[in-house]
Tab-separated table of C-alpha atoms in Angstrom:
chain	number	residue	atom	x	y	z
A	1	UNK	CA	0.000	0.000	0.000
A	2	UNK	CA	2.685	2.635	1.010
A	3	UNK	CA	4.737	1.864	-2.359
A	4	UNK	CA	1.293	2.290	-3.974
A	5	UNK	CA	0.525	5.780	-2.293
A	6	UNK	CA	4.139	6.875	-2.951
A	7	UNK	CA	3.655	6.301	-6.490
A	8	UNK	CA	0.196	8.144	-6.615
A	9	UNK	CA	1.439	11.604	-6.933
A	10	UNK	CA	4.558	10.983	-9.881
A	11	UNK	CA	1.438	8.814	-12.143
A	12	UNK	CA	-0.657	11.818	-11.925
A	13	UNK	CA	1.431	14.840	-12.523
A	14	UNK	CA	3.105	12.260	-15.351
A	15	UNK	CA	-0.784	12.403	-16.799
A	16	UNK	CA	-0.812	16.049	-16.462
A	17	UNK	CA	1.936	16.068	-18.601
A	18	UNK	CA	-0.031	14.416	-21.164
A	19	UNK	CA	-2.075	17.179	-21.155
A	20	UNK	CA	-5.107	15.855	-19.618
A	21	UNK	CA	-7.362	18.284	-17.217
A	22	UNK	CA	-6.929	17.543	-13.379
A	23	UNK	CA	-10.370	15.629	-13.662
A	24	UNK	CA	-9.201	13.040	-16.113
A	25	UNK	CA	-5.318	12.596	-14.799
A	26	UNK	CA	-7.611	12.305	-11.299
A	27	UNK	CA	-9.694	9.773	-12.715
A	28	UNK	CA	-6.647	7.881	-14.802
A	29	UNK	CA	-4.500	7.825	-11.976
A	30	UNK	CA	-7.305	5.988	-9.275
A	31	UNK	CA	-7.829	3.309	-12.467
A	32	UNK	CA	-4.486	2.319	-12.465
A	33	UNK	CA	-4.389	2.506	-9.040
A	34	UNK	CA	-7.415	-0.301	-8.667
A	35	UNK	CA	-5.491	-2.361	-10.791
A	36	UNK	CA	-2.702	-2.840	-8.926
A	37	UNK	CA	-4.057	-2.525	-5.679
A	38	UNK	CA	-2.891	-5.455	-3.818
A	39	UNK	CA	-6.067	-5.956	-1.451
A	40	UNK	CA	-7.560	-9.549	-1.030
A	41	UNK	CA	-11.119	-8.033	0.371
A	42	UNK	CA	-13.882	-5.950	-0.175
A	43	UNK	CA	-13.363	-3.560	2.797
A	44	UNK	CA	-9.599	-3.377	2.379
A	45	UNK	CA	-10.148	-2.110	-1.413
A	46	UNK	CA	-11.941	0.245	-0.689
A	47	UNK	CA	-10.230	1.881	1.960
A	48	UNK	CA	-7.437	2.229	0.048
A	49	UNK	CA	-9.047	3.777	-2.384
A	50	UNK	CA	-10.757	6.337	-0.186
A	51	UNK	CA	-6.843	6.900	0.579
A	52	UNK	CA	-5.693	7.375	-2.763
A	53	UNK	CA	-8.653	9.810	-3.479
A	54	UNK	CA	-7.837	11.565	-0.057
A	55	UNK	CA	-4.003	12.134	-1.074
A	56	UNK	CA	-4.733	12.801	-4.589
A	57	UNK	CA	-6.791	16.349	-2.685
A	58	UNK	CA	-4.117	17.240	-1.323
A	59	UNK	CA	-1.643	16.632	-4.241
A	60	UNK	CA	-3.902	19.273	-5.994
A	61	UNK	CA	-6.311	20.683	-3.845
A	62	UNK	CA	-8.712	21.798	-6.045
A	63	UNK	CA	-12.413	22.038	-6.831
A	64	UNK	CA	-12.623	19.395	-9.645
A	65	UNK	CA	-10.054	16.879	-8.541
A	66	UNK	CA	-12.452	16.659	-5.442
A	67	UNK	CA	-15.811	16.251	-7.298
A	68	UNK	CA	-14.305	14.051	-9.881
A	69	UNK	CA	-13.100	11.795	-7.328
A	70	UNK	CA	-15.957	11.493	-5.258
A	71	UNK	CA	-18.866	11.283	-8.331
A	72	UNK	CA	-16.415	8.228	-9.663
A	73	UNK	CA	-15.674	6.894	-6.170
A	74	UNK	CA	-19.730	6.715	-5.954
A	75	UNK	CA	-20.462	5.199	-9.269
A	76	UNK	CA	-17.630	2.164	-8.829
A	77	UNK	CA	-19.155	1.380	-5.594
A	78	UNK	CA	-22.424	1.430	-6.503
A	79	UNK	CA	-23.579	-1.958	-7.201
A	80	UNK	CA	-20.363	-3.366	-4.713
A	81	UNK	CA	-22.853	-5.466	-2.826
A	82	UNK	CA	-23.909	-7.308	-5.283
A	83	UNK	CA	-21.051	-9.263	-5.131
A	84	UNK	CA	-19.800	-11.754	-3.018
A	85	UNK	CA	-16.149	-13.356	-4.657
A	86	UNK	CA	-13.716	-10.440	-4.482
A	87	UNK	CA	-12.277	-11.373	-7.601
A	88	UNK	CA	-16.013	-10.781	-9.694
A	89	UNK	CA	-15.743	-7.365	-7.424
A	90	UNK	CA	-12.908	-6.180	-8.587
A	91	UNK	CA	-13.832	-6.985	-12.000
A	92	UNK	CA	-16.954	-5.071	-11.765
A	93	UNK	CA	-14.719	-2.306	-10.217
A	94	UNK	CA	-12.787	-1.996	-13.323
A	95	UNK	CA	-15.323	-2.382	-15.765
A	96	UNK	CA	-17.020	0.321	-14.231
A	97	UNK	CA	-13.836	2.644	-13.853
A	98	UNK	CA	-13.471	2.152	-17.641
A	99	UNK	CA	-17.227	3.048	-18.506
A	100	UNK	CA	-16.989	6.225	-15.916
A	101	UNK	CA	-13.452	6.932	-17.947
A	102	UNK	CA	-15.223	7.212	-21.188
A	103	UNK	CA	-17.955	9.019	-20.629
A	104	UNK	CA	-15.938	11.355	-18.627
A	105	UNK	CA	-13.641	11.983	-21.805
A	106	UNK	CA	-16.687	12.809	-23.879
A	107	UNK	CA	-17.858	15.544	-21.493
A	108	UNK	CA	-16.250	18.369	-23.099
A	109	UNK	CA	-17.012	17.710	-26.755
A	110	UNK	CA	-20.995	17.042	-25.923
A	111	UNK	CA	-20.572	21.048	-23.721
A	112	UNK	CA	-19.419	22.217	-27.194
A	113	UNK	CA	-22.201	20.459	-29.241
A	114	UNK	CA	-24.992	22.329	-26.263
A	115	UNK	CA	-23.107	25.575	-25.943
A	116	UNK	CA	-21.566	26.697	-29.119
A	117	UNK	CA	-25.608	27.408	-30.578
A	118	UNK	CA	-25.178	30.020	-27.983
A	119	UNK	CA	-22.560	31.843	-30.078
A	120	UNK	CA	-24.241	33.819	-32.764
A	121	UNK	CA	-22.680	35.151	-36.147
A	122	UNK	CA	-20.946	38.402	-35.582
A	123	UNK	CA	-21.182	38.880	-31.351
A	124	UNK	CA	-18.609	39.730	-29.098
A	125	UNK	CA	-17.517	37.491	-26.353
A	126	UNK	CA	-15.485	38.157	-22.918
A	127	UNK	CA	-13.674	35.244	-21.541
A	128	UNK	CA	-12.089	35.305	-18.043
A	129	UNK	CA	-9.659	32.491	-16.641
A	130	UNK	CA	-8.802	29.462	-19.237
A	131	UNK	CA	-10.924	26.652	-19.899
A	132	UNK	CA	-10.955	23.531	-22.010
A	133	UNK	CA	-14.664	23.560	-21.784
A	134	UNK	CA	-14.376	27.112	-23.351
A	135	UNK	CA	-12.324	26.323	-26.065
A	136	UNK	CA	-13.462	23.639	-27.091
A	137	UNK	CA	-16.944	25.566	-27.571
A	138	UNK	CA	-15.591	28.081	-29.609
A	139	UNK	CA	-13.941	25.386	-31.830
A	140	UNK	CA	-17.072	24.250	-32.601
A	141	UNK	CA	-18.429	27.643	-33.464
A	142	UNK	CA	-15.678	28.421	-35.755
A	143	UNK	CA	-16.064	24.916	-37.660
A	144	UNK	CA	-19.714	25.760	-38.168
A	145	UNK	CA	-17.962	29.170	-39.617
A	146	UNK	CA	-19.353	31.569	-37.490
A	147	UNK	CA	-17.489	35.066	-37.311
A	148	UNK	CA	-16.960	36.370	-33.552
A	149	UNK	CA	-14.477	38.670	-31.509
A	150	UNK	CA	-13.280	37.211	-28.142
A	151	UNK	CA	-11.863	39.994	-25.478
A	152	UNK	CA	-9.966	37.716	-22.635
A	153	UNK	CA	-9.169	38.752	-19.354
A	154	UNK	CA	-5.280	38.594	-18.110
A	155	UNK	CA	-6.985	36.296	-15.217
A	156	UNK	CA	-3.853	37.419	-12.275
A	157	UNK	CA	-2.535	36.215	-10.552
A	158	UNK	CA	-1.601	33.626	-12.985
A	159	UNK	CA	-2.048	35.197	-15.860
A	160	UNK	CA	-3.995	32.569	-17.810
A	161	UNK	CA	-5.586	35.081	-19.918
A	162	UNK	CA	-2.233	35.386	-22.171
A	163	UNK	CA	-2.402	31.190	-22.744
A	164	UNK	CA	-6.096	31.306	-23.491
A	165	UNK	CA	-5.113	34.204	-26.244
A	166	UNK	CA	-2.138	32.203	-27.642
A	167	UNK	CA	-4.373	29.384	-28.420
A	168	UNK	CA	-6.877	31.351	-29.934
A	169	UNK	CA	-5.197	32.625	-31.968
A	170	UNK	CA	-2.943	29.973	-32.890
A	171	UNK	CA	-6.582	28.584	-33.695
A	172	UNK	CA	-7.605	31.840	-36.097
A	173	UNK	CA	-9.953	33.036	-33.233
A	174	UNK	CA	-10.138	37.022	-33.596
A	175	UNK	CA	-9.105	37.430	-29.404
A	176	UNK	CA	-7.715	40.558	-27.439
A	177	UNK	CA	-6.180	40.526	-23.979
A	178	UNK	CA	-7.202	42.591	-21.706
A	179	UNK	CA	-6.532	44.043	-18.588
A	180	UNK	CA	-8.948	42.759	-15.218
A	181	UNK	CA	-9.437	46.188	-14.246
A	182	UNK	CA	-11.170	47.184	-17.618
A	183	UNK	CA	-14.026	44.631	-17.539
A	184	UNK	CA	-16.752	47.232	-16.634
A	185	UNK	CA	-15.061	49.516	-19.752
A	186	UNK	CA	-14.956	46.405	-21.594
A	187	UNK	CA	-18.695	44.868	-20.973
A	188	UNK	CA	-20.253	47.277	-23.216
A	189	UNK	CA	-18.933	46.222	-26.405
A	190	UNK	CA	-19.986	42.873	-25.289
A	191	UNK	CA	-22.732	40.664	-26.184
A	192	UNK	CA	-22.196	37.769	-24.041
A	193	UNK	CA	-19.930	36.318	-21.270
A	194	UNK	CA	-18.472	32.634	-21.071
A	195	UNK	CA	-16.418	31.172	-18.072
A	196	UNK	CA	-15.852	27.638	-17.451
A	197	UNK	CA	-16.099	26.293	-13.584
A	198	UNK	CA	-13.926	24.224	-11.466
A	199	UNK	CA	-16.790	23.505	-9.809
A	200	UNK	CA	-20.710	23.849	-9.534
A	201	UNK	CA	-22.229	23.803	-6.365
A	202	UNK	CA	-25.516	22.171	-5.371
A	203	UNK	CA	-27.084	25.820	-5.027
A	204	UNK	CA	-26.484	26.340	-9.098
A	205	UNK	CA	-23.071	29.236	-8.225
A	206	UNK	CA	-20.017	27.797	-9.114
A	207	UNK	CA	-16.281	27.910	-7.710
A	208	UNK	CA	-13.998	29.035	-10.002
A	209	UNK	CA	-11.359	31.150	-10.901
A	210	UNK	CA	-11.104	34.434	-8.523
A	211	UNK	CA	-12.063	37.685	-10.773
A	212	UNK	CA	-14.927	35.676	-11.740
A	213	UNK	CA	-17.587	36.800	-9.536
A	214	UNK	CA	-17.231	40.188	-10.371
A	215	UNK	CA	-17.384	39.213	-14.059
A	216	UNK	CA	-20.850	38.302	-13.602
A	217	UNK	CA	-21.859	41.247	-11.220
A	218	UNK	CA	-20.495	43.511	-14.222
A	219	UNK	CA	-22.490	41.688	-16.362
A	220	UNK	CA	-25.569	41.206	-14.919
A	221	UNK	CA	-25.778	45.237	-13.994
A	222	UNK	CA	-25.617	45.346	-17.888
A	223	UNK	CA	-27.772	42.929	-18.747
A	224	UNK	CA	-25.385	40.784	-20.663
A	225	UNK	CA	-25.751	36.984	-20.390
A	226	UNK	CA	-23.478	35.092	-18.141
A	227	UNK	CA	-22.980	31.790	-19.592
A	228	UNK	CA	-21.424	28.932	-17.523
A	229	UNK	CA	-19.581	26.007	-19.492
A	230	UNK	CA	-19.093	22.796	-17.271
A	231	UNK	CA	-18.622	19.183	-17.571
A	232	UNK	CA	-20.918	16.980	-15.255
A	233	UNK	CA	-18.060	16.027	-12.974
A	234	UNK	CA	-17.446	19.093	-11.792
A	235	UNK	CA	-20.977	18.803	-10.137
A	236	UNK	CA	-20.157	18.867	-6.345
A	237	UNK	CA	-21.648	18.383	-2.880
A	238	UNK	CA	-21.052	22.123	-1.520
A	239	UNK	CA	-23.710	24.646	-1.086
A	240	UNK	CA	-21.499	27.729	-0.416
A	241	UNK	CA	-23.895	30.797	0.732
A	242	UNK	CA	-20.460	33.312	0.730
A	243	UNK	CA	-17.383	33.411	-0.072
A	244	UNK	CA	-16.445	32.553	3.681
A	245	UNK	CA	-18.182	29.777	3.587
A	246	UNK	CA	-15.619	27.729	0.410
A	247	UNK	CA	-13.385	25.509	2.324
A	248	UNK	CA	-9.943	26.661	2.794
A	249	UNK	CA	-8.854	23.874	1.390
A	250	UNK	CA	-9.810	24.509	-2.162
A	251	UNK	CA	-9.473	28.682	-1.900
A	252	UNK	CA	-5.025	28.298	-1.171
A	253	UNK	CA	-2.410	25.546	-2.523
A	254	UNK	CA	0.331	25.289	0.151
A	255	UNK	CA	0.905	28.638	0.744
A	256	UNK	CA	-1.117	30.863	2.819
A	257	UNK	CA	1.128	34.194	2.977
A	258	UNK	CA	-1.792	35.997	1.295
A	259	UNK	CA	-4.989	35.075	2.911
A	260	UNK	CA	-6.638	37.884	1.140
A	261	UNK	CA	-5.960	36.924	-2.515
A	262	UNK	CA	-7.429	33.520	-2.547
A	263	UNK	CA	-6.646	31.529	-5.911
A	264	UNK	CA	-11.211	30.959	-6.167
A	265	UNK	CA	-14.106	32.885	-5.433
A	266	UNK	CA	-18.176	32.135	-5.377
A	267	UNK	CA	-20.163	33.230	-7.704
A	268	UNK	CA	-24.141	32.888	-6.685
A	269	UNK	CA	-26.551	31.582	-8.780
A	270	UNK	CA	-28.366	34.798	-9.382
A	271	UNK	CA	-25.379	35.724	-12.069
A	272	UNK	CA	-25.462	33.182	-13.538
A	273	UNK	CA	-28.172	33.000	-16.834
A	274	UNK	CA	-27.444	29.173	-17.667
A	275	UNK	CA	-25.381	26.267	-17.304
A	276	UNK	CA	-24.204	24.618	-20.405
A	277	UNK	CA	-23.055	21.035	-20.129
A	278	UNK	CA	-22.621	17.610	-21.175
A	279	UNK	CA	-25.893	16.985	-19.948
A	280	UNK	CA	-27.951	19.980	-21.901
A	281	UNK	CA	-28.721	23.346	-20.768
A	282	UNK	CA	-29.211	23.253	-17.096
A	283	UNK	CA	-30.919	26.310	-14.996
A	284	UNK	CA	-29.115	27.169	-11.872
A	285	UNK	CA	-32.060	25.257	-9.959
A	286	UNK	CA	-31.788	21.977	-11.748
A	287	UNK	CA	-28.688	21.406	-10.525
A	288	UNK	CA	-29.522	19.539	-7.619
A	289	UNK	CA	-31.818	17.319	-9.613
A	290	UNK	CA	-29.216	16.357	-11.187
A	291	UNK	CA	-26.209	16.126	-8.376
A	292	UNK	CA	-28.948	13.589	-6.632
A	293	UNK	CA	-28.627	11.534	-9.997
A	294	UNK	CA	-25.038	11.102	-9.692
A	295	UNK	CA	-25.024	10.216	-6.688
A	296	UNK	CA	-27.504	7.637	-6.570
């Protein structure tokens, strides 16, 4: 088990490297480390699996490495009763993993297919932080040769912004990076906002990149549409009512020099107009219709 643990943290920063989100190296990482988990019962296995997912929050404490983990941990364990040889468990297990795998990798494609209709001919888009689920939507909307402008936030303290505009443009997306202070200045040239989510809470707000929530206050006191793009797994068991009230452990990595300038804020469900995702167009308030299906 200890070898197994110790190895945990090199597999999944190796399938970062590979350029998969933190969801998916989350999710390859706790498949391969079924497979060779060495348990010989049904209680052991999945211990050590609550482990794994337990050190794999703290390798990369953040918002969709926890929901991932959990929604997945749910589904694999879901019909574990049903089973009384270990080795037809296990089996299961990993049949399971594999179908949760798949459908997790097909996520962002079917956001794309629900959101990019969303994107009319000729409008003007603001972006703020950088997300696959974002992209890949506007991929779509340029291969179904729509014409659009993109302005992108500089999203500090990280400064994501400036990768979100290189592959934009790399892609032949007409995008401009701007500075966070000049959203308000910004907002009126726009005709509607997109942000992705690291998570969505059960209330319908979402935890994401800090800057965010004042996006959408900006937005909503100009009557532009704030449009959320998010992948099903980021669905997670928090119902946040402030921004005191997001765990620590998800607002600061490591360091905690700055309590002030946490890395994620809260954004309430009132800003938000819609949630695109894999499964359709969600209102904020069918959320937790749909976090109780995942869970059950």
């Amino acid at each position: 088990m200890n070898g197994l643990i110790a190895a945990i943290g090199q597999y999944y920063r190796q399938e970062l490297g590979n350029e998969n989100s933190p969801a998916i190296a989350t999710l390859k990482t706790l498949i391969e480390f079924l497979k060779k988990d060495l348990s010989l019962t049904a209680l052991g296995l999945r211990e050590n699996v609550r482990s794994a997912i337990e050190l794999l929050k703290n390798i990369e404490p953040i918002t969709e490495v926890e929901s991932v983990a959990e929604i997945y941990f749910r589904f694999i364990t879901l019909k574990a009763s049903e089973y009384d040889k270990f080795h037809e468990l296990k089996s299961e297990l990993s049949r399971r993993s594999d179908v949760f795998l798949k459908k997790a990798m097909e996520c962002r494609k079917k956001v794309a297919k629900n959101g990019h209709p969303f994107i009319s001919d000729g409008c003007t888009i603001l972006i703020h932080g950088c997300s696959r689920a974002v992209n890949c939507t506007l991929a779509e909307a340029k291969k179904a040769h729509k014409i659009f402008t993109v302005f992108v936030t500089e999203s500090a303290p990280d400064m994501s912004g400036k990768t979100m505009v290189e592959w934009l443009q790399s892609n032949g997306i007409n995008s401009t990076l701007i500075i966070d202070a000049a959203v308000a200045y910004i907002m009126e040239k726009v005709d509607i906002v997109l942000v992705g989510a690291e998570g969505v809470a059960e209330s319908g707000g979402i935890i994401n990149k800090i800057g965010t929530y004042s996006v959408a206050i900006c937005a909503k006191s100009m009557n532009k549409p704030f449009y959320v793009l998010a992948e099903s797994y980021k669905f997670i068991r928090l119902y946040p009512l402030n921004q005191s009230d997001i765990p620590d452990r998800l607002k600061w990595k490591a360091n905690r020099d700055f309590e002030n300038h946490p890395l994620v804020d809260y954004t309430p469900p009132s800003y938000i107009t819609l949630l695109l995702t894999d499964l359709g167009t969600l209102t904020t308030a069918a959320v937790s219709d749909q976090l109780m299906q995942l869970y059950l």
